[in-house]
Coordinates of C-alpha atoms in Angstrom, one line a residue:
M1 CA -17.9 4.0 1.0
T2 CA -19.6 6.7 3.1
A3 CA -17.3 9.6 3.7
P4 CA -16.6 10.6 7.3
A5 CA -19.2 13.1 8.6
P6 CA -18.1 16.7 9.1
T7 CA -16.2 17.0 12.3
T8 CA -14.4 19.6 14.5
P9 CA -11.1 19.3 16.4
R10 CA -11.3 18.4 20.0
T11 CA -9.0 18.6 23.0
R12 CA -7.3 15.5 24.3
R13 CA -8.9 16.0 27.7
E14 CA -12.3 15.2 26.3
R15 CA -13.2 11.5 26.4
V16 CA -15.8 11.1 23.7
P17 CA -17.3 7.6 23.7
A18 CA -16.7 5.5 20.5
V19 CA -17.6 2.0 19.3
L20 CA -16.1 -0.2 16.6
I21 CA -18.4 -2.8 15.0
L22 CA -17.2 -5.6 12.7
E23 CA -19.5 -7.0 10.1
D24 CA -19.7 -10.3 12.1
G25 CA -21.1 -8.4 15.1
R26 CA -18.0 -8.3 17.2
T27 CA -18.0 -5.0 19.1
F28 CA -15.2 -3.0 20.8
R29 CA -15.9 0.2 22.9
G30 CA -13.4 2.9 23.5
Q31 CA -12.9 6.7 23.1
A32 CA -12.8 8.8 20.0
Y33 CA -9.3 9.4 18.5
G34 CA -8.8 12.0 15.9
A35 CA -12.1 13.2 14.4
V36 CA -15.5 12.5 15.9
G37 CA -18.1 11.1 13.6
E38 CA -18.4 7.9 11.6
T39 CA -16.5 6.0 9.0
F40 CA -16.6 2.6 7.2
G41 CA -14.0 0.4 5.5
E42 CA -12.1 -2.9 5.6
A43 CA -10.6 -3.7 8.9
V44 CA -6.9 -4.7 8.6
F45 CA -4.0 -4.7 11.0
N46 CA -0.5 -3.3 10.6
T47 CA 2.4 -4.9 12.6
G48 CA 4.9 -1.9 12.3
M49 CA 6.1 -0.4 15.6
S50 CA 7.0 2.8 13.8
G51 CA 6.4 4.7 10.6
Y52 CA 2.7 5.4 11.2
Q53 CA 2.9 8.7 9.3
E54 CA 4.0 7.0 6.2
T55 CA 1.4 4.3 6.7
L56 CA -1.4 6.9 7.1
T57 CA -0.4 8.8 3.9
D58 CA 0.1 5.6 1.8
P59 CA -2.6 5.7 -0.9
S60 CA -2.7 1.9 -0.8
Y61 CA -4.7 2.1 2.4
H62 CA -7.6 3.9 0.7
R63 CA -10.9 2.6 2.1
Q64 CA -9.2 0.6 4.9
V65 CA -9.5 1.0 8.7
V66 CA -6.1 0.3 10.0
V67 CA -5.5 -1.4 13.4
M68 CA -2.1 -0.8 14.8
T69 CA -0.7 -3.9 16.7
A70 CA 1.9 -1.9 18.5
P71 CA 0.3 -0.8 21.8
Q72 CA 1.4 2.8 21.9
I73 CA 1.1 5.1 18.8
G74 CA 1.8 8.8 18.4
N75 CA 5.1 9.1 20.3
T76 CA 6.8 11.1 17.6
G77 CA 3.9 13.3 16.7
W78 CA 3.4 14.5 13.1
N79 CA 6.0 16.4 11.0
D80 CA 5.8 18.1 7.6
E81 CA 8.5 15.9 5.9
D82 CA 7.5 12.3 6.0
D83 CA 4.1 12.3 4.2
E84 CA 4.0 9.8 1.3
S85 CA 1.2 11.8 -0.4
K86 CA -0.7 15.0 0.0
R87 CA -3.2 13.6 2.5
I88 CA -4.1 10.8 4.9
W89 CA -5.8 8.0 3.0
V90 CA -6.9 5.5 5.6
A91 CA -10.6 5.4 6.2
G92 CA -10.2 5.0 10.0
Y93 CA -7.5 4.4 12.6
V94 CA -7.5 2.1 15.6
V95 CA -4.9 2.3 18.5
R96 CA -4.8 1.0 22.0
D97 CA -2.8 3.6 23.9
P98 CA -2.4 7.1 22.3
A99 CA 0.9 8.8 23.3
R100 CA 0.1 11.6 25.7
V101 CA 3.1 13.6 24.6
A102 CA 4.7 13.9 21.2
S103 CA 8.5 13.8 21.5
N104 CA 10.6 14.4 18.4
W105 CA 12.6 17.4 17.2
R106 CA 10.7 17.5 13.9
S107 CA 7.2 17.1 15.4
R108 CA 4.9 20.1 14.6
R109 CA 1.6 18.7 16.1
S110 CA 0.2 15.6 17.6
L111 CA -1.1 12.6 15.6
D112 CA -4.5 13.1 17.3
E113 CA -4.6 16.7 16.0
E114 CA -3.6 15.8 12.5
L115 CA -6.2 13.0 12.3
A116 CA -8.9 15.5 13.5
D117 CA -7.7 18.2 11.1
Q118 CA -8.1 15.8 8.1
G119 CA -11.4 14.4 9.3
V120 CA -10.1 10.9 10.0
V121 CA -12.3 9.1 12.5
G122 CA -10.5 6.8 14.9
I123 CA -10.9 5.0 18.2
S124 CA -8.5 4.4 21.1
G125 CA -8.5 2.5 24.4
I126 CA -9.6 -0.8 23.0
D127 CA -7.9 -4.2 23.1
T128 CA -6.1 -4.2 19.8
R129 CA -4.5 -7.5 20.5
A130 CA -7.9 -9.2 20.8
L131 CA -9.1 -7.4 17.6
T132 CA -6.0 -8.5 15.7
R133 CA -6.5 -12.1 16.8
H134 CA -10.1 -11.9 15.7
L135 CA -9.1 -10.7 12.3
R136 CA -6.4 -13.4 11.9
E137 CA -8.9 -16.1 12.8
R138 CA -11.9 -14.7 10.8
G139 CA -10.2 -12.7 8.1
A140 CA -10.3 -9.0 7.1
M141 CA -13.8 -7.7 7.0
R142 CA -16.0 -4.6 6.8
V143 CA -16.1 -2.4 9.9
G144 CA -17.5 0.9 11.1
I145 CA -16.3 3.3 13.8
F146 CA -18.9 5.6 15.4
S147 CA -18.4 8.3 18.0
G148 CA -20.2 11.3 19.5
P149 CA -23.5 12.1 17.7
A150 CA -23.0 9.1 15.4
L151 CA -23.6 6.6 18.2
A152 CA -26.8 4.7 18.1
D153 CA -28.3 1.3 18.7
E154 CA -25.7 -1.4 17.9
Q155 CA -28.0 -3.4 15.7
A156 CA -28.7 -0.3 13.6
L157 CA -25.0 0.5 13.3
L158 CA -24.2 -3.1 12.3
A159 CA -26.8 -2.8 9.6
R160 CA -25.0 0.2 8.2
V161 CA -21.7 -1.7 8.3
L162 CA -23.2 -4.5 6.3
E163 CA -24.3 -1.9 3.7
A164 CA -20.7 -0.8 3.1
P165 CA -18.9 -2.1 -0.1
E166 CA -16.4 -5.0 0.2
M167 CA -12.8 -4.7 -0.9
K168 CA -13.1 -7.7 -3.2
G169 CA -14.1 -6.3 -6.6
A170 CA -13.2 -2.7 -5.7
D171 CA -11.7 -0.6 -8.5
L172 CA -9.8 2.1 -6.5
C173 CA -6.5 3.0 -8.1
A174 CA -7.9 5.9 -10.2
E175 CA -9.4 7.4 -7.1
V176 CA -5.9 7.9 -5.5
A177 CA -3.7 8.5 -8.6
T178 CA -2.6 11.8 -10.1
T179 CA -5.0 13.3 -12.6
E180 CA -2.2 15.1 -14.5
P181 CA 1.3 13.9 -15.5
Y182 CA 4.3 15.3 -13.7
V183 CA 8.0 14.8 -13.7
V184 CA 10.5 14.0 -10.9
P185 CA 13.9 15.1 -12.3
A186 CA 17.0 13.0 -12.0
I187 CA 19.4 14.0 -9.2
G188 CA 22.8 14.7 -10.7
E189 CA 23.5 13.3 -14.2
K190 CA 20.4 12.0 -16.0
K191 CA 21.0 8.4 -17.1
F192 CA 17.5 7.1 -17.9
T193 CA 13.9 8.1 -18.5
V194 CA 11.1 6.0 -16.8
A195 CA 7.4 6.2 -17.4
A196 CA 5.8 5.4 -14.0
L197 CA 2.1 4.5 -13.9
D198 CA 0.6 6.0 -10.7
L199 CA -1.7 3.5 -9.2
G200 CA -1.3 5.0 -5.7
I201 CA 2.4 5.8 -5.8
K202 CA 4.3 6.8 -2.7
A203 CA 6.5 9.9 -2.9
M204 CA 9.6 8.1 -1.9
T205 CA 9.4 5.7 -4.9
P206 CA 10.3 8.2 -7.7
Q207 CA 12.7 9.8 -5.2
R208 CA 14.6 6.5 -5.0
M209 CA 14.8 6.3 -8.8
A210 CA 15.8 10.0 -9.1
E211 CA 18.7 9.3 -6.7
R212 CA 19.9 6.8 -9.3
G213 CA 19.9 9.3 -12.2
I214 CA 16.4 8.5 -13.5
E215 CA 14.0 11.1 -14.7
V216 CA 10.6 9.8 -13.7
H217 CA 7.5 10.8 -15.7
V218 CA 4.5 10.0 -13.4
L219 CA 1.4 9.2 -15.4
P220 CA -2.3 8.8 -14.3
A221 CA -3.6 5.3 -13.7
G222 CA -5.6 5.5 -16.9
A223 CA -2.7 6.4 -19.1
T224 CA -2.6 4.5 -22.5
L225 CA 0.2 2.6 -24.1
E226 CA 0.7 5.6 -26.4
D227 CA 0.9 7.9 -23.4
V228 CA 3.6 5.7 -21.9
Y229 CA 5.7 5.7 -25.0
A230 CA 5.2 9.4 -25.6
V231 CA 7.9 10.1 -23.0
D232 CA 10.4 7.9 -24.9
P233 CA 11.1 5.7 -21.8
D234 CA 14.1 3.5 -21.2
G235 CA 11.9 1.6 -18.7
V236 CA 8.3 1.4 -17.4
F237 CA 7.3 1.2 -13.7
F238 CA 3.9 0.3 -12.2
S239 CA 3.4 1.4 -8.6
N240 CA 1.6 0.2 -5.5
G241 CA -2.1 1.0 -5.1
P242 CA -5.4 0.0 -3.5
G243 CA -8.2 -2.3 -4.6
D244 CA -8.7 -5.6 -6.3
P245 CA -6.3 -6.4 -9.1
A246 CA -9.0 -8.3 -10.9
T247 CA -10.6 -5.0 -11.8
A248 CA -7.4 -3.6 -13.5
D249 CA -8.1 -4.7 -17.0
H250 CA -6.9 -1.5 -18.6
Q251 CA -3.5 -1.5 -16.7
V252 CA -3.1 -5.2 -17.5
A253 CA -3.5 -4.4 -21.2
V254 CA -0.9 -1.6 -21.0
A255 CA 1.5 -4.0 -19.2
R256 CA 1.1 -6.6 -22.0
G257 CA 2.0 -3.9 -24.5
V258 CA 5.2 -3.1 -22.6
L259 CA 6.1 -6.8 -22.5
E260 CA 5.5 -7.2 -26.2
R261 CA 7.9 -4.4 -26.9
K262 CA 10.5 -5.8 -24.5
T263 CA 10.9 -2.5 -22.7
P264 CA 12.4 -3.1 -19.2
F265 CA 9.5 -3.3 -16.7
F266 CA 9.5 -3.1 -12.9
G267 CA 6.4 -3.3 -10.7
I268 CA 5.8 -3.2 -7.0
C269 CA 2.8 -4.3 -5.0
F270 CA -0.3 -3.6 -7.2
G271 CA 2.2 -3.5 -10.1
N272 CA 3.3 -7.0 -9.2
Q273 CA -0.2 -8.2 -9.4
I274 CA -0.8 -6.5 -12.7
L275 CA 2.4 -8.1 -14.1
G276 CA 1.1 -11.4 -12.9
R277 CA -2.2 -11.0 -14.6
A278 CA -0.4 -9.8 -17.8
L279 CA 1.6 -13.0 -17.8
G280 CA -1.5 -15.1 -17.5
F281 CA -1.6 -15.8 -13.7
G282 CA -4.6 -15.3 -11.5
T283 CA -4.9 -13.3 -8.3
Y284 CA -6.8 -14.0 -5.1
K285 CA -7.6 -12.2 -1.8
L286 CA -5.6 -13.1 1.2
K287 CA -7.4 -14.0 4.4
Y288 CA -6.0 -11.0 6.3
G289 CA -3.1 -9.8 4.2
H290 CA 0.4 -8.6 5.0
R291 CA 0.8 -5.1 6.4
G292 CA 3.8 -3.8 8.3
I293 CA 7.6 -3.1 8.1
N294 CA 8.8 -6.4 9.5
Q295 CA 7.8 -9.1 7.0
P296 CA 10.4 -11.8 6.1
V297 CA 10.9 -12.5 2.4
Q298 CA 13.5 -14.7 0.7
D299 CA 15.0 -13.6 -2.6
R300 CA 15.2 -17.0 -4.3
T301 CA 17.6 -15.7 -6.9
T302 CA 20.3 -15.1 -4.2
G303 CA 19.0 -17.0 -1.2
K304 CA 19.1 -13.8 0.9
V305 CA 16.4 -13.2 3.5
E306 CA 15.1 -9.6 3.7
V307 CA 13.0 -7.8 6.3
T308 CA 10.5 -5.9 4.1
A309 CA 7.6 -3.4 4.2
H310 CA 4.3 -4.8 3.1
N311 CA 0.8 -3.5 2.4
H312 CA -1.3 -6.0 0.4
G313 CA -4.5 -7.9 0.7
F314 CA -4.3 -9.7 -2.7
A315 CA -1.6 -11.9 -4.1
V316 CA -0.5 -13.6 -7.4
N317 CA -1.4 -17.3 -7.9
A318 CA 1.8 -18.6 -9.5
P319 CA 3.5 -22.0 -8.9
L320 CA 6.5 -21.9 -6.5
D321 CA 8.0 -25.2 -7.6
K322 CA 8.6 -24.8 -11.3
V323 CA 9.3 -22.3 -14.1
S324 CA 6.1 -21.4 -15.9
E325 CA 5.6 -21.0 -19.6
T326 CA 3.7 -17.8 -20.5
P327 CA 2.9 -15.9 -23.7
F328 CA 6.0 -13.8 -22.9
G329 CA 8.4 -16.7 -22.2
R330 CA 9.5 -18.4 -19.1
V331 CA 8.7 -16.9 -15.7
E332 CA 9.7 -17.9 -12.2
V333 CA 8.7 -16.9 -8.7
S334 CA 11.7 -14.8 -7.5
H335 CA 10.6 -13.9 -4.0
V336 CA 8.5 -15.7 -1.4
C337 CA 7.1 -14.8 2.0
L338 CA 8.6 -17.0 4.7
N339 CA 5.6 -16.8 6.9
D340 CA 3.1 -18.3 4.5
D341 CA 4.7 -19.0 1.1
V342 CA 2.8 -16.3 -0.6
V343 CA 4.3 -15.2 -3.9
E344 CA 6.3 -12.0 -3.3
G345 CA 8.0 -11.5 -6.7
L346 CA 8.1 -12.6 -10.3
Q347 CA 11.1 -12.7 -12.7
C348 CA 10.7 -13.0 -16.4
L349 CA 13.5 -15.1 -17.9
D350 CA 13.0 -14.2 -21.6
T351 CA 11.7 -10.7 -21.3
P352 CA 13.2 -7.8 -19.3
A353 CA 10.6 -7.6 -16.6
F354 CA 10.4 -8.3 -12.9
S355 CA 8.3 -7.3 -9.9
V356 CA 7.9 -7.6 -6.1
Q357 CA 4.9 -7.6 -3.9
Y358 CA 6.4 -5.4 -1.2
H359 CA 7.7 -1.8 -0.9
P360 CA 11.4 -1.4 -1.6
E361 CA 11.4 2.4 -1.3
A362 CA 11.9 2.0 2.5
A363 CA 9.5 4.6 3.7
A364 CA 9.3 4.0 6.6
G365 CA 12.1 1.4 6.4
P366 CA 13.6 -1.2 6.4
H367 CA 16.3 -0.8 3.7
D368 CA 17.0 -4.4 2.9
A369 CA 15.3 -4.2 -0.5
A370 CA 16.8 -1.0 -1.9
Y371 CA 18.9 -3.1 -4.3
L372 CA 15.8 -3.7 -6.4
F373 CA 16.0 -0.1 -7.8
D374 CA 19.6 -0.9 -8.8
R375 CA 18.4 -4.1 -10.4
F376 CA 16.0 -2.0 -12.5
V377 CA 18.9 0.3 -13.5
D378 CA 20.9 -2.7 -14.6
L379 CA 18.0 -4.0 -16.6
M380 CA 17.7 -0.7 -18.5
A381 CA 21.5 -0.5 -18.9
G382 CA 21.4 -3.8 -20.7
A383 CA 18.3 -3.3 -22.7
P384 CA 18.3 -3.3 -26.5
A385 CA 17.4 -0.1 -28.5
R386 CA 14.0 1.3 -27.6
T387 CA 10.9 0.8 -29.8
T388 CA 7.9 3.0 -30.1
A389 CA 4.3 2.1 -29.3
G390 CA 3.4 1.7 -33.0
S391 CA 6.3 -0.6 -33.9

């Protein structure tokens, strides 16, 4: 992807022309929002009405241009507490009606100012409903946003959009993961140690585990099986992250090593897709994905329906109507999306491992799926004696 061109902050009174061009030629004209310049990525839409700060700082959105379906964005400004990582990761941002005033007691600056400070090119004042309908009908696709000096003939700009890389086949998790291991200590009494593979982890995820007495050792995406077991873990966790799971051969091999040793395993989002591949299932790209904090999912093990936070454009291809036989024993689909029957979770019946496709850390909400961290604790509490990587 081409990085956004160098930009300078601008005042909100300035109305800098901007244009959004999809790879199929559909064009939307509006005003620059955030930084002025150009950017490229995959156009996707997010149905959340709140939580935009957590969305923007979620590493899973790396190389994606996010369209917000809620008409007004920016009402609560930007604070210094709710970031899910150290930077904004979205490639571009699309809103209909930017809030003119930020109103929240924790707000330190406007969303527009933060986007500009971090060089994130966006566009406002366009019909995001029409754009969302287009993406639902045609599917997620490459897009470019151009403003100020980056504006040019539309055909020339479209040609540049078509030169941008596609999300299918993209290997991105190492680009967003930590390069050095670090530890998030348990809060209160330490009960367990977990090795967490960072594939694009959100800050609230190890926090949720720490609240349950877990000391979390966060490891780089390229960590080996020996690195995982060097921390003497009671359990292993694979995080969310960006890109095509078909490229994650290294992580799949590590997951298989964990399954062979029967160490309790929990994966979310990208981690769910990796577990699926490790068990022998395939993955595929969804037409337009699931993104937002209001997605209905049924836990088939309890029958309960949860409102959940999603951010995924790929899914696991596993049968919904039967228990599957795999090299690691029997596996069933534990969770399913009620909108389209997409696999949203896997449960191993003969190996201590499970995963979900969504984000149970609840940043930014909802809290329906927080029990999954307790399920991981129960899995570790009932696990047999640990084994080493060489056993």
